[in-house]
Amino acid sequence: MRPSTDALIVIDVQNDFCPNGALAVTDGDAIIPRINALMSDFAVKVLTQDWHPANHASFAANHPGAAPFSMIDMPYGPQVLWPTHCVQGTSGAAFHAALHTDPADLILRKGFRAGIDSYSAFFENDRTTPTGLEGYLRTRGVTTVTLVGLATDFCVAYSALDAARLGFNVVLLEDACRAINLNGSLEEAREALLAAGVVMER
Ligand code: VGL
Ligand code: ZN
């Protein structure tokens, strides 16, 4: 058992990011047995859930003529336009059935505001609107976070970078993550993570 100052944060292990999902990550479901095993090692366990309204601005379908995986400029910066995914209350937004959700202390939903995406578990994509997770972890005395889940190069990486910026010690378990890898995004994320002092373990 790890010390009570260590938290496991499981990012977006939801049907839409697993094989046959709307934004399927290759082998996204392969990480689930490892994550289930890890949960019994940690005193503090948080699951995040990407949770978008149907009219969400990150969906290509809400921008007439725009192709999925193209880019647009939002008031808060560049934004990838995604296939419609993780719509609130749909089976695509549900956790994968194999993921053990009962051990979780907190389930944090993000991306629920129509006008702004939220890759990170800590801040929306303007990098300033908080989700509340920082306060939750600090008030529980957490100083180190271990990140796993989907996808390595988007929601996991953004969460890890924000955690490091907030002063947490951050470990990312690469074998318990899978990537989308859009136009070199995985290599770009790896470099940013290392530069931010995130400890990359297998
Ligand atoms: C994610 C793209 C859009 C993720 C969520 O969980 O990495 N990626 N929404
Ligand atoms: Zn999303």
PDB file of C-alpha atoms and ligand atoms in Angstrom:
ATOM      1  CA  MET A   1       0.000   0.000   0.000  1.00  0.00           C
ATOM      2  CA  ARG A   2       1.347   3.418  -0.939  1.00  0.00           C
ATOM      3  CA  PRO A   3       1.355   6.315   1.539  1.00  0.00           C
ATOM      4  CA  SER A   4      -1.833   8.353   1.939  1.00  0.00           C
ATOM      5  CA  THR A   5      -0.088  11.267   0.183  1.00  0.00           C
ATOM      6  CA  ASP A   6      -0.141   9.330  -3.132  1.00  0.00           C
ATOM      7  CA  ALA A   7      -3.159   9.464  -5.434  1.00  0.00           C
ATOM      8  CA  LEU A   8      -3.999   7.384  -8.492  1.00  0.00           C
ATOM      9  CA  ILE A   9      -5.810   9.379 -11.171  1.00  0.00           C
ATOM     10  CA  VAL A  10      -7.468   7.267 -13.857  1.00  0.00           C
ATOM     11  CA  ILE A  11      -8.232   9.363 -16.925  1.00  0.00           C
ATOM     12  CA  ASP A  12     -11.262   8.718 -19.171  1.00  0.00           C
ATOM     13  CA  VAL A  13     -11.426   4.897 -19.396  1.00  0.00           C
ATOM     14  CA  GLN A  14     -14.763   5.184 -21.197  1.00  0.00           C
ATOM     15  CA  ASN A  15     -16.406   3.170 -23.969  1.00  0.00           C
ATOM     16  CA  ASP A  16     -15.945   5.844 -26.632  1.00  0.00           C
ATOM     17  CA  PHE A  17     -12.150   5.728 -26.179  1.00  0.00           C
ATOM     18  CA  CYS A  18     -12.033   1.920 -26.352  1.00  0.00           C
ATOM     19  CA  PRO A  19     -12.248  -0.331 -29.449  1.00  0.00           C
ATOM     20  CA  ASN A  20     -15.544   0.230 -31.328  1.00  0.00           C
ATOM     21  CA  GLY A  21     -16.021   3.566 -29.565  1.00  0.00           C
ATOM     22  CA  ALA A  22     -16.662   6.868 -31.318  1.00  0.00           C
ATOM     23  CA  LEU A  23     -13.095   8.100 -30.709  1.00  0.00           C
ATOM     24  CA  ALA A  24     -11.443   4.718 -30.290  1.00  0.00           C
ATOM     25  CA  VAL A  25      -7.860   4.658 -29.064  1.00  0.00           C
ATOM     26  CA  THR A  26      -5.951   1.610 -30.353  1.00  0.00           C
ATOM     27  CA  ASP A  27      -5.932  -1.056 -27.594  1.00  0.00           C
ATOM     28  CA  GLY A  28      -7.539   1.404 -25.196  1.00  0.00           C
ATOM     29  CA  ASP A  29      -9.094  -1.452 -23.239  1.00  0.00           C
ATOM     30  CA  ALA A  30      -5.780  -3.310 -22.866  1.00  0.00           C
ATOM     31  CA  ILE A  31      -4.778  -1.112 -19.923  1.00  0.00           C
ATOM     32  CA  ILE A  32      -7.765  -1.986 -17.750  1.00  0.00           C
ATOM     33  CA  PRO A  33      -6.404  -5.071 -15.888  1.00  0.00           C
ATOM     34  CA  ARG A  34      -3.306  -3.110 -14.822  1.00  0.00           C
ATOM     35  CA  ILE A  35      -5.417  -0.163 -13.672  1.00  0.00           C
ATOM     36  CA  ASN A  36      -7.729  -2.443 -11.674  1.00  0.00           C
ATOM     37  CA  ALA A  37      -4.703  -3.955  -9.951  1.00  0.00           C
ATOM     38  CA  LEU A  38      -3.169  -0.542  -9.224  1.00  0.00           C
ATOM     39  CA  MET A  39      -6.305   0.678  -7.485  1.00  0.00           C
ATOM     40  CA  SER A  40      -5.752  -1.618  -4.518  1.00  0.00           C
ATOM     41  CA  ASP A  41      -2.294  -0.038  -3.964  1.00  0.00           C
ATOM     42  CA  PHE A  42      -3.533   3.524  -3.537  1.00  0.00           C
ATOM     43  CA  ALA A  43      -5.389   5.152  -0.659  1.00  0.00           C
ATOM     44  CA  VAL A  44      -6.690   7.974  -2.852  1.00  0.00           C
ATOM     45  CA  LYS A  45      -8.308   6.971  -6.144  1.00  0.00           C
ATOM     46  CA  VAL A  46      -9.922   9.344  -8.614  1.00  0.00           C
ATOM     47  CA  LEU A  47     -11.615   8.485 -11.916  1.00  0.00           C
ATOM     48  CA  THR A  48     -12.282  11.134 -14.536  1.00  0.00           C
ATOM     49  CA  GLN A  49     -15.071  11.026 -17.078  1.00  0.00           C
ATOM     50  CA  ASP A  50     -15.177  13.097 -20.272  1.00  0.00           C
ATOM     51  CA  TRP A  51     -18.771  14.385 -20.176  1.00  0.00           C
ATOM     52  CA  HIS A  52     -19.917  16.580 -23.047  1.00  0.00           C
ATOM     53  CA  PRO A  53     -23.313  18.062 -23.936  1.00  0.00           C
ATOM     54  CA  ALA A  54     -24.420  17.153 -27.496  1.00  0.00           C
ATOM     55  CA  ASN A  55     -23.850  20.733 -28.649  1.00  0.00           C
ATOM     56  CA  HIS A  56     -20.220  20.760 -27.479  1.00  0.00           C
ATOM     57  CA  ALA A  57     -17.898  23.086 -29.423  1.00  0.00           C
ATOM     58  CA  SER A  58     -15.182  20.399 -29.716  1.00  0.00           C
ATOM     59  CA  PHE A  59     -17.381  18.244 -31.972  1.00  0.00           C
ATOM     60  CA  ALA A  60     -16.748  18.588 -35.722  1.00  0.00           C
ATOM     61  CA  ALA A  61     -20.451  17.863 -36.252  1.00  0.00           C
ATOM     62  CA  ASN A  62     -21.272  21.201 -34.596  1.00  0.00           C
ATOM     63  CA  HIS A  63     -19.170  23.127 -37.169  1.00  0.00           C
ATOM     64  CA  PRO A  64     -20.825  22.820 -40.590  1.00  0.00           C
ATOM     65  CA  GLY A  65     -18.321  21.700 -43.222  1.00  0.00           C
ATOM     66  CA  ALA A  66     -15.563  20.897 -40.716  1.00  0.00           C
ATOM     67  CA  ALA A  67     -13.882  17.483 -40.854  1.00  0.00           C
ATOM     68  CA  PRO A  68     -13.147  15.445 -37.733  1.00  0.00           C
ATOM     69  CA  PHE A  69      -9.507  15.884 -36.626  1.00  0.00           C
ATOM     70  CA  SER A  70      -9.228  19.325 -38.271  1.00  0.00           C
ATOM     71  CA  MET A  71      -8.301  22.380 -36.171  1.00  0.00           C
ATOM     72  CA  ILE A  72     -10.193  25.563 -35.344  1.00  0.00           C
ATOM     73  CA  ASP A  73      -9.349  28.667 -33.358  1.00  0.00           C
ATOM     74  CA  MET A  74     -11.387  29.036 -30.210  1.00  0.00           C
ATOM     75  CA  PRO A  75     -11.261  32.147 -27.987  1.00  0.00           C
ATOM     76  CA  TYR A  76      -8.946  30.167 -25.659  1.00  0.00           C
ATOM     77  CA  GLY A  77      -6.635  28.925 -28.454  1.00  0.00           C
ATOM     78  CA  PRO A  78      -6.387  26.203 -31.114  1.00  0.00           C
ATOM     79  CA  GLN A  79      -8.749  23.266 -30.703  1.00  0.00           C
ATOM     80  CA  VAL A  80      -8.922  19.885 -32.463  1.00  0.00           C
ATOM     81  CA  LEU A  81     -12.420  19.105 -33.772  1.00  0.00           C
ATOM     82  CA  TRP A  82     -13.249  15.581 -32.634  1.00  0.00           C
ATOM     83  CA  PRO A  83     -15.824  13.036 -33.690  1.00  0.00           C
ATOM     84  CA  THR A  84     -18.858  13.307 -31.408  1.00  0.00           C
ATOM     85  CA  HIS A  85     -17.908  11.371 -28.254  1.00  0.00           C
ATOM     86  CA  CYS A  86     -18.730  10.960 -24.565  1.00  0.00           C
ATOM     87  CA  VAL A  87     -22.106  12.647 -24.784  1.00  0.00           C
ATOM     88  CA  GLN A  88     -23.641  12.913 -21.305  1.00  0.00           C
ATOM     89  CA  GLY A  89     -25.780   9.918 -20.407  1.00  0.00           C
ATOM     90  CA  THR A  90     -24.899   7.812 -23.487  1.00  0.00           C
ATOM     91  CA  SER A  91     -23.305   4.372 -23.356  1.00  0.00           C
ATOM     92  CA  GLY A  92     -20.225   5.861 -25.059  1.00  0.00           C
ATOM     93  CA  ALA A  93     -19.715   8.106 -22.040  1.00  0.00           C
ATOM     94  CA  ALA A  94     -20.032   5.226 -19.559  1.00  0.00           C
ATOM     95  CA  PHE A  95     -16.933   3.683 -18.028  1.00  0.00           C
ATOM     96  CA  HIS A  96     -15.757   0.481 -19.738  1.00  0.00           C
ATOM     97  CA  ALA A  97     -17.544  -2.432 -18.067  1.00  0.00           C
ATOM     98  CA  ALA A  98     -14.240  -4.093 -17.110  1.00  0.00           C
ATOM     99  CA  LEU A  99     -12.992  -1.061 -15.157  1.00  0.00           C
ATOM    100  CA  HIS A 100     -13.456  -1.417 -11.410  1.00  0.00           C
ATOM    101  CA  THR A 101     -15.259   1.773 -10.471  1.00  0.00           C
ATOM    102  CA  ASP A 102     -16.421   0.772  -6.980  1.00  0.00           C
ATOM    103  CA  PRO A 103     -13.008   1.429  -5.347  1.00  0.00           C
ATOM    104  CA  ALA A 104     -12.956   5.055  -6.569  1.00  0.00           C
ATOM    105  CA  ASP A 105     -13.234   7.830  -3.964  1.00  0.00           C
ATOM    106  CA  LEU A 106     -14.148  10.513  -6.475  1.00  0.00           C
ATOM    107  CA  ILE A 107     -15.531  10.535 -10.005  1.00  0.00           C
ATOM    108  CA  LEU A 108     -14.741  13.855 -11.625  1.00  0.00           C
ATOM    109  CA  ARG A 109     -16.583  14.921 -14.756  1.00  0.00           C
ATOM    110  CA  LYS A 110     -15.077  17.422 -17.157  1.00  0.00           C
ATOM    111  CA  GLY A 111     -15.890  19.031 -20.492  1.00  0.00           C
ATOM    112  CA  PHE A 112     -19.494  19.711 -19.518  1.00  0.00           C
ATOM    113  CA  ARG A 113     -19.518  23.346 -20.682  1.00  0.00           C
ATOM    114  CA  ALA A 114     -20.617  23.599 -24.332  1.00  0.00           C
ATOM    115  CA  GLY A 115     -18.177  26.373 -25.251  1.00  0.00           C
ATOM    116  CA  ILE A 116     -14.916  25.022 -23.861  1.00  0.00           C
ATOM    117  CA  ASP A 117     -13.117  21.696 -23.947  1.00  0.00           C
ATOM    118  CA  SER A 118     -11.361  20.231 -20.922  1.00  0.00           C
ATOM    119  CA  TYR A 119      -8.600  17.737 -21.627  1.00  0.00           C
ATOM    120  CA  SER A 120      -7.011  18.168 -18.217  1.00  0.00           C
ATOM    121  CA  ALA A 121      -8.505  16.886 -14.976  1.00  0.00           C
ATOM    122  CA  PHE A 122      -7.364  20.136 -13.326  1.00  0.00           C
ATOM    123  CA  PHE A 123      -8.203  22.983 -15.723  1.00  0.00           C
ATOM    124  CA  GLU A 124     -10.354  23.483 -18.794  1.00  0.00           C
ATOM    125  CA  ASN A 125      -8.572  24.219 -22.069  1.00  0.00           C
ATOM    126  CA  ASP A 126      -8.221  27.935 -21.270  1.00  0.00           C
ATOM    127  CA  ARG A 127      -5.741  26.595 -18.658  1.00  0.00           C
ATOM    128  CA  THR A 128      -7.345  28.790 -15.985  1.00  0.00           C
ATOM    129  CA  THR A 129     -10.919  27.554 -15.260  1.00  0.00           C
ATOM    130  CA  PRO A 130     -10.452  25.011 -12.434  1.00  0.00           C
ATOM    131  CA  THR A 131     -12.300  21.698 -12.190  1.00  0.00           C
ATOM    132  CA  GLY A 132     -11.883  21.591  -8.404  1.00  0.00           C
ATOM    133  CA  LEU A 133      -9.570  18.565  -8.423  1.00  0.00           C
ATOM    134  CA  GLU A 134      -6.617  20.526  -7.067  1.00  0.00           C
ATOM    135  CA  GLY A 135      -8.601  21.487  -3.964  1.00  0.00           C
ATOM    136  CA  TYR A 136      -9.849  17.932  -3.479  1.00  0.00           C
ATOM    137  CA  LEU A 137      -6.348  16.487  -3.601  1.00  0.00           C
ATOM    138  CA  ARG A 138      -4.751  19.180  -1.420  1.00  0.00           C
ATOM    139  CA  THR A 139      -7.409  18.963   1.260  1.00  0.00           C
ATOM    140  CA  ARG A 140      -6.815  15.208   1.380  1.00  0.00           C
ATOM    141  CA  GLY A 141      -3.078  15.824   1.832  1.00  0.00           C
ATOM    142  CA  VAL A 142      -2.004  14.474  -1.544  1.00  0.00           C
ATOM    143  CA  THR A 143       1.454  15.491  -2.775  1.00  0.00           C
ATOM    144  CA  THR A 144       2.174  12.861  -5.465  1.00  0.00           C
ATOM    145  CA  VAL A 145      -0.117  11.849  -8.310  1.00  0.00           C
ATOM    146  CA  THR A 146       0.221   8.786 -10.543  1.00  0.00           C
ATOM    147  CA  LEU A 147      -1.596   9.136 -13.861  1.00  0.00           C
ATOM    148  CA  VAL A 148      -2.944   6.353 -16.075  1.00  0.00           C
ATOM    149  CA  GLY A 149      -5.669   6.097 -18.732  1.00  0.00           C
ATOM    150  CA  LEU A 150      -6.688   7.557 -22.087  1.00  0.00           C
ATOM    151  CA  ALA A 151      -5.348   9.188 -24.038  1.00  0.00           C
ATOM    152  CA  THR A 152      -1.625   9.547 -23.284  1.00  0.00           C
ATOM    153  CA  ASP A 153      -1.127  12.510 -25.609  1.00  0.00           C
ATOM    154  CA  PHE A 154      -4.303  14.453 -24.776  1.00  0.00           C
ATOM    155  CA  CYS A 155      -6.152  14.109 -21.497  1.00  0.00           C
ATOM    156  CA  VAL A 156      -3.404  12.227 -19.626  1.00  0.00           C
ATOM    157  CA  ALA A 157      -0.642  14.577 -20.817  1.00  0.00           C
ATOM    158  CA  TYR A 158      -2.619  17.750 -20.124  1.00  0.00           C
ATOM    159  CA  SER A 159      -3.493  16.479 -16.645  1.00  0.00           C
ATOM    160  CA  ALA A 160       0.139  15.578 -15.933  1.00  0.00           C
ATOM    161  CA  LEU A 161       1.424  18.958 -17.130  1.00  0.00           C
ATOM    162  CA  ASP A 162      -1.110  20.827 -15.003  1.00  0.00           C
ATOM    163  CA  ALA A 163      -0.334  18.670 -11.956  1.00  0.00           C
ATOM    164  CA  ALA A 164       3.371  19.439 -12.365  1.00  0.00           C
ATOM    165  CA  ARG A 165       2.637  23.164 -12.801  1.00  0.00           C
ATOM    166  CA  LEU A 166       0.610  23.050  -9.560  1.00  0.00           C
ATOM    167  CA  GLY A 167       3.585  21.588  -7.704  1.00  0.00           C
ATOM    168  CA  PHE A 168       2.541  17.947  -7.342  1.00  0.00           C
ATOM    169  CA  ASN A 169       5.117  15.224  -7.920  1.00  0.00           C
ATOM    170  CA  VAL A 170       3.867  13.520 -11.062  1.00  0.00           C
ATOM    171  CA  VAL A 171       4.385   9.970 -12.315  1.00  0.00           C
ATOM    172  CA  LEU A 172       2.912   8.811 -15.640  1.00  0.00           C
ATOM    173  CA  LEU A 173       2.730   5.042 -16.162  1.00  0.00           C
ATOM    174  CA  GLU A 174       3.076   4.749 -19.937  1.00  0.00           C
ATOM    175  CA  ASP A 175       2.118   1.069 -20.113  1.00  0.00           C
ATOM    176  CA  ALA A 176      -1.160   1.891 -18.381  1.00  0.00           C
ATOM    177  CA  CYS A 177      -1.978   4.529 -21.014  1.00  0.00           C
ATOM    178  CA  ARG A 178      -2.700   4.452 -24.754  1.00  0.00           C
ATOM    179  CA  ALA A 179      -2.334   7.314 -27.245  1.00  0.00           C
ATOM    180  CA  ILE A 180      -4.368   8.822 -30.088  1.00  0.00           C
ATOM    181  CA  ASN A 181      -1.159  10.029 -31.812  1.00  0.00           C
ATOM    182  CA  LEU A 182      -2.555  12.700 -34.121  1.00  0.00           C
ATOM    183  CA  ASN A 183       0.154  14.354 -36.282  1.00  0.00           C
ATOM    184  CA  GLY A 184       3.012  13.538 -33.919  1.00  0.00           C
ATOM    185  CA  SER A 185       1.086  14.450 -30.780  1.00  0.00           C
ATOM    186  CA  LEU A 186       2.560  11.570 -28.763  1.00  0.00           C
ATOM    187  CA  GLU A 187       6.185  12.606 -29.320  1.00  0.00           C
ATOM    188  CA  GLU A 188       5.278  16.244 -28.671  1.00  0.00           C
ATOM    189  CA  ALA A 189       3.554  15.269 -25.418  1.00  0.00           C
ATOM    190  CA  ARG A 190       6.500  13.121 -24.294  1.00  0.00           C
ATOM    191  CA  GLU A 191       8.924  16.007 -24.752  1.00  0.00           C
ATOM    192  CA  ALA A 192       6.685  18.434 -22.866  1.00  0.00           C
ATOM    193  CA  LEU A 193       6.168  15.924 -20.040  1.00  0.00           C
ATOM    194  CA  LEU A 194       9.881  15.289 -19.607  1.00  0.00           C
ATOM    195  CA  ALA A 195      10.621  19.029 -19.730  1.00  0.00           C
ATOM    196  CA  ALA A 196       8.021  19.595 -16.991  1.00  0.00           C
ATOM    197  CA  GLY A 197       9.698  17.045 -14.725  1.00  0.00           C
ATOM    198  CA  VAL A 198       7.021  14.357 -15.056  1.00  0.00           C
ATOM    199  CA  VAL A 199       8.515  10.961 -14.211  1.00  0.00           C
ATOM    200  CA  MET A 200       7.748   8.566 -17.059  1.00  0.00           C
ATOM    201  CA  GLU A 201       7.630   4.952 -15.931  1.00  0.00           C
ATOM    202  CA  ARG A 202       6.547   1.847 -17.793  1.00  0.00           C
TER     203      ARG A 202
HETATM  204  C1  VGL B   1      -9.820  13.090 -24.980  1.00  0.00           C
HETATM  205  C2  VGL B   1      -9.990  14.044 -27.052  1.00  0.00           C
HETATM  206  C3  VGL B   1     -11.214  14.579 -26.733  1.00  0.00           C
HETATM  207  C4  VGL B   1      -9.022  12.239 -24.040  1.00  0.00           C
HETATM  208  C5  VGL B   1     -11.043  13.613 -24.634  1.00  0.00           C
HETATM  209  O1  VGL B   1      -9.606  11.666 -23.093  1.00  0.00           O
HETATM  210  O2  VGL B   1      -7.787  12.159 -24.241  1.00  0.00           O
HETATM  211  N1  VGL B   1      -9.297  13.314 -26.187  1.00  0.00           N
HETATM  212  N2  VGL B   1     -11.733  14.361 -25.525  1.00  0.00           N
HETATM  213 ZN    ZN B   2     -13.710  15.003 -25.142  1.00  0.00          ZN
END
